[in-house]
Short mmCIF file of C-alpha atoms (C1' of nucleotides) in Angstrom, two decimals:
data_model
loop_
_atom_site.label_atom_id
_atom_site.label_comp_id
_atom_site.label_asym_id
_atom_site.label_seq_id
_atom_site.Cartn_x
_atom_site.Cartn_y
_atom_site.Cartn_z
CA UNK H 101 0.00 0.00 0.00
CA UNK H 102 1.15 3.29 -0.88
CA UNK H 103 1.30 6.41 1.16
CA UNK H 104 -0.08 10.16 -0.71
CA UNK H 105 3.82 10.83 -0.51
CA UNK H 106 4.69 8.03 -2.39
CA UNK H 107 1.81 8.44 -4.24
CA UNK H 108 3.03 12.09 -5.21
CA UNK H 109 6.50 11.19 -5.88
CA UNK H 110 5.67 8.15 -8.55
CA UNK H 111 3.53 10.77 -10.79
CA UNK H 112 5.85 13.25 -10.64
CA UNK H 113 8.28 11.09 -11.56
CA UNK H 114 5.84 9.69 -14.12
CA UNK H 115 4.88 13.11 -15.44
CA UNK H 116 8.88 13.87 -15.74
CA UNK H 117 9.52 11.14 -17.59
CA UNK H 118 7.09 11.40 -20.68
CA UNK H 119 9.16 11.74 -24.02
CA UNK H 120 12.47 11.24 -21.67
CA UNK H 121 15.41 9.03 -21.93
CA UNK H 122 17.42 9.53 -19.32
CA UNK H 123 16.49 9.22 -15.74
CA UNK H 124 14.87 11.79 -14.13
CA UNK H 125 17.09 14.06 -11.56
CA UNK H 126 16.24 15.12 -8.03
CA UNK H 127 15.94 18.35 -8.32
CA UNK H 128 13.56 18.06 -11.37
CA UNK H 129 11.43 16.38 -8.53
CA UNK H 130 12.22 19.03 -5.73
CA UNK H 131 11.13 21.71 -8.21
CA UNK H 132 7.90 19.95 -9.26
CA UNK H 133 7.17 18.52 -5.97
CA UNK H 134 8.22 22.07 -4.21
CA UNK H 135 10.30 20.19 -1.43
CA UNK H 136 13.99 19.66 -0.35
CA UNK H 137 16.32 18.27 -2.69
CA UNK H 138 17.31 16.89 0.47
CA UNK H 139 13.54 15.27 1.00
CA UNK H 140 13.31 13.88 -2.03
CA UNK H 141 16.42 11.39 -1.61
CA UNK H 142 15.20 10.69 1.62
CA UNK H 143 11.66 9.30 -0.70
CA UNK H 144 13.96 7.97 -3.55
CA UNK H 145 15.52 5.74 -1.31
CA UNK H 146 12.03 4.32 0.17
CA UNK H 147 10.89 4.01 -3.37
CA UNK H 148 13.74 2.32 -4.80
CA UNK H 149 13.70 -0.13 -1.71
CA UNK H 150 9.58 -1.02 -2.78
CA UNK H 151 11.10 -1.68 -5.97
CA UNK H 152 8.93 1.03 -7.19
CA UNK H 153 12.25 2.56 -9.30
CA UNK H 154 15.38 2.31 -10.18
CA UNK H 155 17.85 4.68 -8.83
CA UNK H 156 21.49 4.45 -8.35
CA UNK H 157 23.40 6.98 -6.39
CA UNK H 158 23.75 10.61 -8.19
CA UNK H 159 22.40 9.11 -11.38
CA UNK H 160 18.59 9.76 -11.43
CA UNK H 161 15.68 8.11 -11.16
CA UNK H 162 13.39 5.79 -13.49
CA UNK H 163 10.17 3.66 -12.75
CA UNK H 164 10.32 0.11 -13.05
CA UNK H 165 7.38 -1.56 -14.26
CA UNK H 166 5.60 -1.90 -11.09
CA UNK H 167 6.04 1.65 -10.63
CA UNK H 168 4.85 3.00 -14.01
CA UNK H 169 1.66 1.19 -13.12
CA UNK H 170 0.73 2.33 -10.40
CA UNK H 171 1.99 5.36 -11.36
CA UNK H 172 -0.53 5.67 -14.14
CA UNK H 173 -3.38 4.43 -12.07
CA UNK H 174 -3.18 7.48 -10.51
CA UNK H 175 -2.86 9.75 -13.28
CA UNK H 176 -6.53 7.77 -14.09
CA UNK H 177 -7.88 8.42 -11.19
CA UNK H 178 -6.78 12.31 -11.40
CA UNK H 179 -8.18 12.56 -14.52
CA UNK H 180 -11.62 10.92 -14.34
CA UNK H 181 -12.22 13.05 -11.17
CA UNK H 182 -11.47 15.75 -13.38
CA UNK H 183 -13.64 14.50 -15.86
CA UNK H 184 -16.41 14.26 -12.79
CA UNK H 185 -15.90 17.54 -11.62
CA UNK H 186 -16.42 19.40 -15.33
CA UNK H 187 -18.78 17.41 -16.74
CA UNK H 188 -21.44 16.23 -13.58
CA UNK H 189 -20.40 19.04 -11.07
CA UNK H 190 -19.82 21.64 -13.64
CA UNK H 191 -16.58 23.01 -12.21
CA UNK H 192 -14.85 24.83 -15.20
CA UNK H 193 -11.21 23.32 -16.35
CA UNK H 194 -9.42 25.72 -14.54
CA UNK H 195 -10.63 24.85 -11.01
CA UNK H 196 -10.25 21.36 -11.19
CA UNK H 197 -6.96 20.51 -10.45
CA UNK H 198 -6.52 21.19 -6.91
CA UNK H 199 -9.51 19.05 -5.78
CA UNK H 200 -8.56 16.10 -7.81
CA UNK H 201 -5.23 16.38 -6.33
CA UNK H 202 -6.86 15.41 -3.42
CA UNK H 203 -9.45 13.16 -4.93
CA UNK H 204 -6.58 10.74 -6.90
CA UNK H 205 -5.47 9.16 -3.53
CA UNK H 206 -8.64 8.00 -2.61
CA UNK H 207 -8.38 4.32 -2.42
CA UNK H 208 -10.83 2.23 -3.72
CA UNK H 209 -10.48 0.02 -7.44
CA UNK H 210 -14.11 -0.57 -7.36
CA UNK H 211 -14.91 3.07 -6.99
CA UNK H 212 -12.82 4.34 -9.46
CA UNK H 213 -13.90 1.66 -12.08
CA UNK H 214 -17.49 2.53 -11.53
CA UNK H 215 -16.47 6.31 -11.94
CA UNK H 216 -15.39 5.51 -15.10
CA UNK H 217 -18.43 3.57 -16.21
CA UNK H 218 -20.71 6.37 -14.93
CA UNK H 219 -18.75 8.98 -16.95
CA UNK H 220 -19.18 6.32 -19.75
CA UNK H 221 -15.51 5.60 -20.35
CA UNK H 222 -13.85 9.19 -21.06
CA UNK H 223 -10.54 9.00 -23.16
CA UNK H 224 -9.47 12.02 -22.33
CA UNK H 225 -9.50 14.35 -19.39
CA UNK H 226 -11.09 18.13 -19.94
CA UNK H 227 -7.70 19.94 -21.12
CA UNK H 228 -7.14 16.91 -23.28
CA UNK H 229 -4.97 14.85 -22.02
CA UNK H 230 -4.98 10.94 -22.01
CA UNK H 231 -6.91 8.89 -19.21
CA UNK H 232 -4.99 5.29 -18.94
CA UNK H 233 -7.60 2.80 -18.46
CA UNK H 234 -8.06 0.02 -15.95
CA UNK H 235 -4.96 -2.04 -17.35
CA UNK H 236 -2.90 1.65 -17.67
CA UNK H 237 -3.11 1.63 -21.14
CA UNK H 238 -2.81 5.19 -22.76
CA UNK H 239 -4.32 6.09 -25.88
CA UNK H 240 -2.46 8.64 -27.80
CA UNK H 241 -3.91 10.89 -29.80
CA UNK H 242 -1.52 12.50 -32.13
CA UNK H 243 -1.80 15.85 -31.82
CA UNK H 244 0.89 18.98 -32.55
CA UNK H 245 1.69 22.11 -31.02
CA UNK H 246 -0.47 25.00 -33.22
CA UNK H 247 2.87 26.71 -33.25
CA UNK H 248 3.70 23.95 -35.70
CA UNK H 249 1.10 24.24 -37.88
CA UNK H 250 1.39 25.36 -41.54
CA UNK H 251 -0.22 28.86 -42.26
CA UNK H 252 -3.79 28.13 -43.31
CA UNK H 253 -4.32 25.35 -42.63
CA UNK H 254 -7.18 24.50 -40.28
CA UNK H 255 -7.08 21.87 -37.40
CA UNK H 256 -8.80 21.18 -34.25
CA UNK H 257 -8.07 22.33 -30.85
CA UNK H 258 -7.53 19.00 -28.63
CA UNK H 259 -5.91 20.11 -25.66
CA UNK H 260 -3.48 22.34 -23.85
CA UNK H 261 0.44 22.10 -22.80
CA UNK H 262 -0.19 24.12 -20.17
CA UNK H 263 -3.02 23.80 -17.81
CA UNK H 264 -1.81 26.56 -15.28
CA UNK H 265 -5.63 28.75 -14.52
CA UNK H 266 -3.84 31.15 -16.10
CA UNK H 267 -3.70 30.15 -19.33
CA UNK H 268 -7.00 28.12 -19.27
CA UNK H 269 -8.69 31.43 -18.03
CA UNK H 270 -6.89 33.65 -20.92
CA UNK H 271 -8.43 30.69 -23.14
CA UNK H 272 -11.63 31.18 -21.79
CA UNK H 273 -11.46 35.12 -22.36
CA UNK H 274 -10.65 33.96 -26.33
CA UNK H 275 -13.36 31.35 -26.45
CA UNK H 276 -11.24 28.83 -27.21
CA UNK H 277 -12.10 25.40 -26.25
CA UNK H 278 -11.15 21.77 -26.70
CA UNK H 279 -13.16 21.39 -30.23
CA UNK H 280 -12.34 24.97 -31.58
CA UNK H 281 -11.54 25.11 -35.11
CA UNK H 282 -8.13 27.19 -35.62
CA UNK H 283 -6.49 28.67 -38.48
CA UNK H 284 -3.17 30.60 -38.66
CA UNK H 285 -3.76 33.24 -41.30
CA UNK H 286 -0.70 34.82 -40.80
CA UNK H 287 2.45 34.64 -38.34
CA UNK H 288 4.41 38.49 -37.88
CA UNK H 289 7.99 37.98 -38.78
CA UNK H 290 8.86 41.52 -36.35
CA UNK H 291 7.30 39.63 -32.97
CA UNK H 292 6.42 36.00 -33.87
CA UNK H 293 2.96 36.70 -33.07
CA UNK H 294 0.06 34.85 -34.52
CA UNK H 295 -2.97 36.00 -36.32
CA UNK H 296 -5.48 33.38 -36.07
CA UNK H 297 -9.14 32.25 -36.80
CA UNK H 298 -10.73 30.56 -33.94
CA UNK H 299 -13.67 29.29 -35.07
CA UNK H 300 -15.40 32.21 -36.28
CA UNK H 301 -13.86 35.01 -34.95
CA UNK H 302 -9.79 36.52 -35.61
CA UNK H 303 -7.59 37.22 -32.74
CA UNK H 304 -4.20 37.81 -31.84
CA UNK H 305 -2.04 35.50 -30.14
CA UNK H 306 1.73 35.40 -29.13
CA UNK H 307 4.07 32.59 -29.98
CA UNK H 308 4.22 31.51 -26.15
CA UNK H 309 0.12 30.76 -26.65
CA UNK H 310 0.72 28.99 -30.20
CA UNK H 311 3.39 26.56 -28.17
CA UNK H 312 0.87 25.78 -25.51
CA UNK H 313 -2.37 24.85 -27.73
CA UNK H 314 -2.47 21.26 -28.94
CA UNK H 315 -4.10 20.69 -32.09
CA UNK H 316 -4.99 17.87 -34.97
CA UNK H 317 -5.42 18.22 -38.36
CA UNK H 318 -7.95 16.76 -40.09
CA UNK I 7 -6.88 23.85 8.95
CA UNK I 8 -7.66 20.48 10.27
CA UNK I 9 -5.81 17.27 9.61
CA UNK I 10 -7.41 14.06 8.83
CA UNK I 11 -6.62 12.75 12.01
CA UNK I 12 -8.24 15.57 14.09
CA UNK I 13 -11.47 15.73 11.96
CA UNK I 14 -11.30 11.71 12.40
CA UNK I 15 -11.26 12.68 16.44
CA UNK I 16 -14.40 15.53 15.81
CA UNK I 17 -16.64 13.59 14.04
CA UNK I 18 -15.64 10.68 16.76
CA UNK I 19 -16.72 12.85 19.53
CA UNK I 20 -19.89 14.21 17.63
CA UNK I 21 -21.01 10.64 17.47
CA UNK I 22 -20.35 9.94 20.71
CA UNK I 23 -22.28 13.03 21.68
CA UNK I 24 -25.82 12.16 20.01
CA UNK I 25 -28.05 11.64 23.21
CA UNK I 26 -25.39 12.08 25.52
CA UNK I 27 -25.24 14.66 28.40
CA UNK I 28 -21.81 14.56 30.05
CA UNK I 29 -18.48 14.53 28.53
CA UNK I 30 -16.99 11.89 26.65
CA UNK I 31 -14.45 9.69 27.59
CA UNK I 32 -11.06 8.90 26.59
CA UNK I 33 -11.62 4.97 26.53
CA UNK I 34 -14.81 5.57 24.66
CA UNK I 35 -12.89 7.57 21.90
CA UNK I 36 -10.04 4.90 22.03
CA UNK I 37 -12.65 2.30 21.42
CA UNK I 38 -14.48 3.80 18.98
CA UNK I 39 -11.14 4.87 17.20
CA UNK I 40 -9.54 1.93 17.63
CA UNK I 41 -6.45 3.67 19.13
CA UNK I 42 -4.80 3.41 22.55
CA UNK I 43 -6.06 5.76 25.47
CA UNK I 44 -2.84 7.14 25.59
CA UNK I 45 -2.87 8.86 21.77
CA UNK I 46 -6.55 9.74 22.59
CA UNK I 47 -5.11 12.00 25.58
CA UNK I 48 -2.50 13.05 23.27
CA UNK I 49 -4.98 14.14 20.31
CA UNK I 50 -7.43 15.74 23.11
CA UNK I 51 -4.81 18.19 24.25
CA UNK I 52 -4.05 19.07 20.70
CA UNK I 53 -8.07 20.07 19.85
CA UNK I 54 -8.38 21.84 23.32
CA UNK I 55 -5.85 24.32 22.23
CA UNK I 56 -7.35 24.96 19.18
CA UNK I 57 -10.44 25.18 21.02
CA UNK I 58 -12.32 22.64 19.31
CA UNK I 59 -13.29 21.00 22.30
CA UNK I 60 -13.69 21.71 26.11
CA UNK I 61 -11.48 19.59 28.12
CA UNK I 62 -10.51 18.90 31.93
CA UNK I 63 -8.18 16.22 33.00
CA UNK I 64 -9.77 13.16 34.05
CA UNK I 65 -13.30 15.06 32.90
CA UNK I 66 -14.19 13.95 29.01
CA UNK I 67 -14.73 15.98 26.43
CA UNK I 68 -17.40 17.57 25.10
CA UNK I 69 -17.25 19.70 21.58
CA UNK I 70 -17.30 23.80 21.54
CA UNK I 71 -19.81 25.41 19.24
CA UNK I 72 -16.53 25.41 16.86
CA UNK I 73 -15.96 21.77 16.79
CA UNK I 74 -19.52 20.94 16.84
CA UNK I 75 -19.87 22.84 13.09
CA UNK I 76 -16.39 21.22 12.03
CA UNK I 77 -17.80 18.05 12.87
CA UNK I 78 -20.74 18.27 11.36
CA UNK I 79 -19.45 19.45 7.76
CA UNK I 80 -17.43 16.31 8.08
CA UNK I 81 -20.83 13.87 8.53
CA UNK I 82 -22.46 16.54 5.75
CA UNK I 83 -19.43 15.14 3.45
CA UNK I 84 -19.87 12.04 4.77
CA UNK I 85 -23.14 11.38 3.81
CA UNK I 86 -23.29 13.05 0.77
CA UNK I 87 -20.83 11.42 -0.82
CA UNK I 88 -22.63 7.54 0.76
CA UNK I 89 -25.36 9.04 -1.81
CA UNK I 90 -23.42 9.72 -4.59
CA UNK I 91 -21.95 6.21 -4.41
CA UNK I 92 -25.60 4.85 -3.67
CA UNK I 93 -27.53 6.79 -6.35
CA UNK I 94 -25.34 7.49 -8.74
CA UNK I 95 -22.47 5.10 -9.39
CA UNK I 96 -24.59 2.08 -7.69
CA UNK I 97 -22.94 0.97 -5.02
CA UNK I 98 -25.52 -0.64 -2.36
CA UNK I 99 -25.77 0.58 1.02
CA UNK I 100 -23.30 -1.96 2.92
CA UNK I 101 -20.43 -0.94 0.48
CA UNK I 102 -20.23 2.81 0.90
CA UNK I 103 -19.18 3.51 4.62
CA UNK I 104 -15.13 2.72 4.26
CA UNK I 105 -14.96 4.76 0.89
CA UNK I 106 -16.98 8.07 2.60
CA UNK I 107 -14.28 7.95 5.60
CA UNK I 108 -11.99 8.66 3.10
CA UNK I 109 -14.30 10.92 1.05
CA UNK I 110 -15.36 12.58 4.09
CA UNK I 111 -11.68 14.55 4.12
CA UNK I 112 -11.47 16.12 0.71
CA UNK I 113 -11.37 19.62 1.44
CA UNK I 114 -13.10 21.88 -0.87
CA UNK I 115 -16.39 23.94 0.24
CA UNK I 116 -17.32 24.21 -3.65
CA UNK I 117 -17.20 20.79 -4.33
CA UNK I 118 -19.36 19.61 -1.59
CA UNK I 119 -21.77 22.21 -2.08
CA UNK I 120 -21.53 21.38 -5.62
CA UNK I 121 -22.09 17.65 -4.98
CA UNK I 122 -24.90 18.32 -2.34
CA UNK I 123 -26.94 20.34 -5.57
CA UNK I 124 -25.79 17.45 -8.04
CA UNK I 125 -27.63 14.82 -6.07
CA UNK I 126 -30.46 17.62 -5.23
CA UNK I 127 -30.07 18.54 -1.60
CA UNK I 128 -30.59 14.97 -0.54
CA UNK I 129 -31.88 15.17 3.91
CA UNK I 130 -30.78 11.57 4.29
CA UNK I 131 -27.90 9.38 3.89
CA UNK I 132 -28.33 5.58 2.40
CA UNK I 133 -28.95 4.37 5.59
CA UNK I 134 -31.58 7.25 7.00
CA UNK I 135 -29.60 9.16 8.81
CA UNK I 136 -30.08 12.94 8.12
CA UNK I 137 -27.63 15.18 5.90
CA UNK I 138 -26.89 18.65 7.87
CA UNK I 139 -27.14 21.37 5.25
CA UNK I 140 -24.23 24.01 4.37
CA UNK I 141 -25.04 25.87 7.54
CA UNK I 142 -24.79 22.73 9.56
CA UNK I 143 -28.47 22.31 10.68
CA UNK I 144 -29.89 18.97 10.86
CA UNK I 145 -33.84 17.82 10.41
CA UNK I 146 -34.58 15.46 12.55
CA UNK I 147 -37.24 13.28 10.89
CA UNK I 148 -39.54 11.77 14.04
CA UNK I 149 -39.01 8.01 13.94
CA UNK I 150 -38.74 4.92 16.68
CA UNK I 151 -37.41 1.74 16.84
CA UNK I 152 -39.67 -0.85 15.70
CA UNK I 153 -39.12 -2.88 18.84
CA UNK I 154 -41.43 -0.20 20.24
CA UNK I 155 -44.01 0.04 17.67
CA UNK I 156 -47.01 -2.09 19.03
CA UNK I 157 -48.57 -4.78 17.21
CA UNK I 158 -50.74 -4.38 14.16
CA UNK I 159 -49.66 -0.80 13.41
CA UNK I 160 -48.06 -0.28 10.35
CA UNK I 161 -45.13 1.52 10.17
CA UNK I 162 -42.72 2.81 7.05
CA UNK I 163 -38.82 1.45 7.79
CA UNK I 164 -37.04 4.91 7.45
CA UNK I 165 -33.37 4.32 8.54
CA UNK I 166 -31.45 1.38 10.20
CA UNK I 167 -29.44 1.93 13.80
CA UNK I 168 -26.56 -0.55 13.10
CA UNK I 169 -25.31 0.14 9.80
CA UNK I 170 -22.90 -2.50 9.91
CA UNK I 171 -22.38 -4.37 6.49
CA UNK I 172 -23.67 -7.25 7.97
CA UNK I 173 -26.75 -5.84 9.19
CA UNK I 174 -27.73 -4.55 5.86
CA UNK I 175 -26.75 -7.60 4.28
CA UNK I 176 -29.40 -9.22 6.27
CA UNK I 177 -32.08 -6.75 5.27
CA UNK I 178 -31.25 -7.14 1.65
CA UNK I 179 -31.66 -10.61 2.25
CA UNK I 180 -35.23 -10.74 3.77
CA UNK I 181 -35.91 -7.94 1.48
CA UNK I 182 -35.94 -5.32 4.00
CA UNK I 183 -35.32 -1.45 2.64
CA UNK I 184 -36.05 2.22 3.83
CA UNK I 185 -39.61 2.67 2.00
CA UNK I 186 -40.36 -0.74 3.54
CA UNK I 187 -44.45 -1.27 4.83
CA UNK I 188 -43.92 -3.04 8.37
CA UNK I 189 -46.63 -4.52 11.07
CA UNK I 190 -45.48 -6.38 13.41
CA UNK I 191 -48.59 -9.07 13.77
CA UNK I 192 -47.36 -11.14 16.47
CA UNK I 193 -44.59 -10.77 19.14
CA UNK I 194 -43.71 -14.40 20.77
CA UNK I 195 -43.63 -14.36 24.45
CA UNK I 196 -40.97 -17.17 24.68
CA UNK I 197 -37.94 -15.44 22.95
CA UNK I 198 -39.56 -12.47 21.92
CA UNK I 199 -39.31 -13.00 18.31
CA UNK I 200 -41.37 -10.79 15.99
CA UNK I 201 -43.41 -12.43 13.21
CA UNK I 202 -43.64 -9.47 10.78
CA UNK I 203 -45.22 -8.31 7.51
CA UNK I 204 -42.63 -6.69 5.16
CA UNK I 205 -44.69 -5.26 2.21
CA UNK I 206 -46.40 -8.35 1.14
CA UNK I 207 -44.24 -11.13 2.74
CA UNK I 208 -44.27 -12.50 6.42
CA UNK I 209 -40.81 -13.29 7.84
CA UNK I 210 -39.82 -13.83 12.07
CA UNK I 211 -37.11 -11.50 13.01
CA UNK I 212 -35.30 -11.15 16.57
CA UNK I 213 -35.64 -8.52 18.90
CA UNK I 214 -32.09 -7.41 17.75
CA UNK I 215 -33.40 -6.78 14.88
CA UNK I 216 -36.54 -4.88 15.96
CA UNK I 217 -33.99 -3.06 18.01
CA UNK I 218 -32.17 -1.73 14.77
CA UNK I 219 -34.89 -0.46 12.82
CA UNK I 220 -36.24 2.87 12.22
CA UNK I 221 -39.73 3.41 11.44
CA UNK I 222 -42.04 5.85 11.10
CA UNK I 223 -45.83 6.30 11.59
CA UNK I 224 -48.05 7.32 9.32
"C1'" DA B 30 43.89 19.14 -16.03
"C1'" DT B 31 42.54 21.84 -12.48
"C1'" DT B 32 39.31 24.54 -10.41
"C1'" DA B 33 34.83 26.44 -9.69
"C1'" DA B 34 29.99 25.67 -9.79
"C1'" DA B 35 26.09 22.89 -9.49
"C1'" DA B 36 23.79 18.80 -8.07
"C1'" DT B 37 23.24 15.28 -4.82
"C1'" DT B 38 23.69 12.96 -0.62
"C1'" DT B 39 24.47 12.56 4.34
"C1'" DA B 40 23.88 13.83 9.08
"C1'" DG B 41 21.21 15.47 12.44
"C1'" DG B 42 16.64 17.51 13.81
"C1'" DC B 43 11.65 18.54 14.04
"C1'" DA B 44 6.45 17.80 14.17
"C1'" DA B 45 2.54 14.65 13.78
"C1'" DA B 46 0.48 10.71 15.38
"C1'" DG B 47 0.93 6.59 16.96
"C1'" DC B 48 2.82 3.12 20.67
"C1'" DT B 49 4.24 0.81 25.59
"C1'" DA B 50 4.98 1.05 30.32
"C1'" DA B 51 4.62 3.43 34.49
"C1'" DA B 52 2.48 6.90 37.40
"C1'" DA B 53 -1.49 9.34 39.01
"C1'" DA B 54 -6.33 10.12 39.64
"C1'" DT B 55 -10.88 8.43 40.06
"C1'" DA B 56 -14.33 4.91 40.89
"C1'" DT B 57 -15.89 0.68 43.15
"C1'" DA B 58 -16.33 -2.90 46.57
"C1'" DT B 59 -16.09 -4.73 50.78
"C1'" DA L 171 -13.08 4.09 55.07
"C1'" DT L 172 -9.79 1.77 52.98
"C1'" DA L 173 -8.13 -1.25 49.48
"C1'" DT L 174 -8.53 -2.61 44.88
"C1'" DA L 175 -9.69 -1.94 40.24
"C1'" DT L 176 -10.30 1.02 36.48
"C1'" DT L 177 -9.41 5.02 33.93
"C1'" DT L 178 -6.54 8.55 32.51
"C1'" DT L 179 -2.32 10.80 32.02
"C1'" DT L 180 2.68 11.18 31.55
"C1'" DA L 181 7.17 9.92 29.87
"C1'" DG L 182 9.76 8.30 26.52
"C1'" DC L 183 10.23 5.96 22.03
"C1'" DT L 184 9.06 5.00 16.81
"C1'" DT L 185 7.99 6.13 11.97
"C1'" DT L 186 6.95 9.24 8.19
"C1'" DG L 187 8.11 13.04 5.77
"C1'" DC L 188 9.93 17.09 5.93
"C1'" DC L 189 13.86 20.54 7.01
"C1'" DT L 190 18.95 22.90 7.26
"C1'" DA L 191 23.71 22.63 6.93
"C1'" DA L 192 27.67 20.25 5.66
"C1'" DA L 193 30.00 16.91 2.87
"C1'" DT L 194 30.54 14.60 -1.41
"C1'" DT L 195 30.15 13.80 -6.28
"C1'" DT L 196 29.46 15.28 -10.84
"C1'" DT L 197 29.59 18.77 -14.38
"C1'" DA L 198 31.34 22.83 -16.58
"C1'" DA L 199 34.82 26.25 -17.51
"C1'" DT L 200 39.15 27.88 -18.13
#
DNA sequence: ATTAAAATTTAGGCAAAGCTAAAAATATAT
DNA sequence: ATATATTTTTAGCTTTGCCTAAATTTTAAT
């Protein structure tokens, strides 16, 4: 059984790790966690002793396969709360992470698994990202960053980089939405900034907003 | 702030409390908590700082107005999230009690209140027992124990005393729910065994189990 | 190749919440 | 009323997860 600590450190670790070689370092986990370099050896070792990773002195950390499970099974349960919380409680996406923080460490297969049949088997979690399922199997979507997107050309807004209420609200303010329809009509050589046409409107947007969007063509 | 250990103390007192006019003890706590007197003392100076509870050595406890509210926002949670499992993801009403403890200690105002509008302001839990609203009140629905309902009255079953899971199992089995029609036609002088009518079946229960149902007139 | 900087680990401590064993206070029984 | 039993508290220890400060290792720079 695993403690919320341990539970924390595994999907940071798991979150580090996506489209990642190496192993990931302990201060990339301080900084995510926002603890102690010092703390997080201290949870490395425990970990690596529960066979949960694989660490070796000074060289960073990986998951083993134990530890990527149950690493995602907690990235499903974070997401089908969020899923919950937008869709039955009508939360908006940019107040949902903090309570399924909380949520994702409740303990209980049979709970989560009916969760996910009441919220008839979501794929993906309401800033578009991936829900494993009950074996931890993740369905990727292939999807760019709209900052890589030909000039127009129009694709399909599927989810965000960056899920910081910041950005989600500033996304809000533009009415764009998972399901917008986006086309770059023109990119300023001077500043990099976009001109864009989200679904029937044209805005505005800076490169740093292009980079965060997550789009598919179709 | 509360931790989950000291809200797992208030709601332990609260319980305690119902019916009760003098403070509660330490070894009841310990009991009921399954802890050792000792961390029960321990725990008890702790809320009598924060003023949670009133407290003299060697007195009991009883809950300040304070503690009372905290503890009742943590049966509110409680019970509204025994619903959600009950009515909405279909859980049945002996499964639900270890998932709410843990439910019970998500801490978000918005997402209870949320919740408690979700399932529509539900009054009463899965057992019968009432829900205190956001302000902490709690309606307290008129009801007995049919062990002192006399004979040939019929009576609605509107909540259950022991809400053990073996209990309810037991009711599920002789088809025993709250909505239930029950007259007791017959009480056996021998071992005071009750032959009752359950909607449109006659069964023989113990006393125990007369002694562990709600009803209502009407 | 050294040296300086950065990253990581170790050592030693703290707070929360539990425990055991012993001491103190209260309650009960003769 | 006194002795015994029960309850409660205190004292001191453990584990978890965090911390600071110092030591060590690795990396980067000249």
């Amino acid at each position: 059984m695993l403690t919320y600590s341990e539970e924390n450190y595994l999907k940071t670790i798991f979150h580090l790790s996506l489209g990642q070689q190496q192993g990931i370092s302990t201060n990339a986990i301080a900084a995510k966690i926002e603890t102690k370099a010092s703390s997080v050896t201290d949870m490395i070792k425990k970990l690596n002793e529960k066979k949960l990773i694989k660490y070796q002195k000074y060289q960073g950390v990986t998951l083993t396969a134990e530890g990527l499970l149950a690493a995602k099974m907690i990235v499903r349960k974070h997401r089908l709360w969020e899923v919950f919380l937008v869709d039955k409680l009508g939360f908006s996406w940019d107040e949902v992470h903090d309570v399924a923080e909380e949520l994702e460490h409740i303990k209980s297969e049979k709970l989560i698994n009916k969760l996910d049949a009441f919220l008839e088997y979501p794929t993906q979690d309401p800033h578009g990202d991936p829900i494993p399922n009950a074996k931890g199997e993740i369905k990727q979507v292939d999807k760019k960053l709209l900052s890589e997107v030909e000039t127009n050309k129009i694709v399909i807004c599927v989810g965000v980089k960056d899920s910081s209420s910041e950005f989600l609200q500033y996304l809000d303010k533009q009415k764009i939405s998972l399901g917008s329809k986006i086309e770059i009509t023109d990119i300023e050589p001077f500043d990099q900034s976009y001109t864009v046409k989200i679904d029937n409107h044209n805005i505005t947007i800076t490169k740093k907003i292009a980079s965060n969007l997550f789009v598919k063509e179709q």
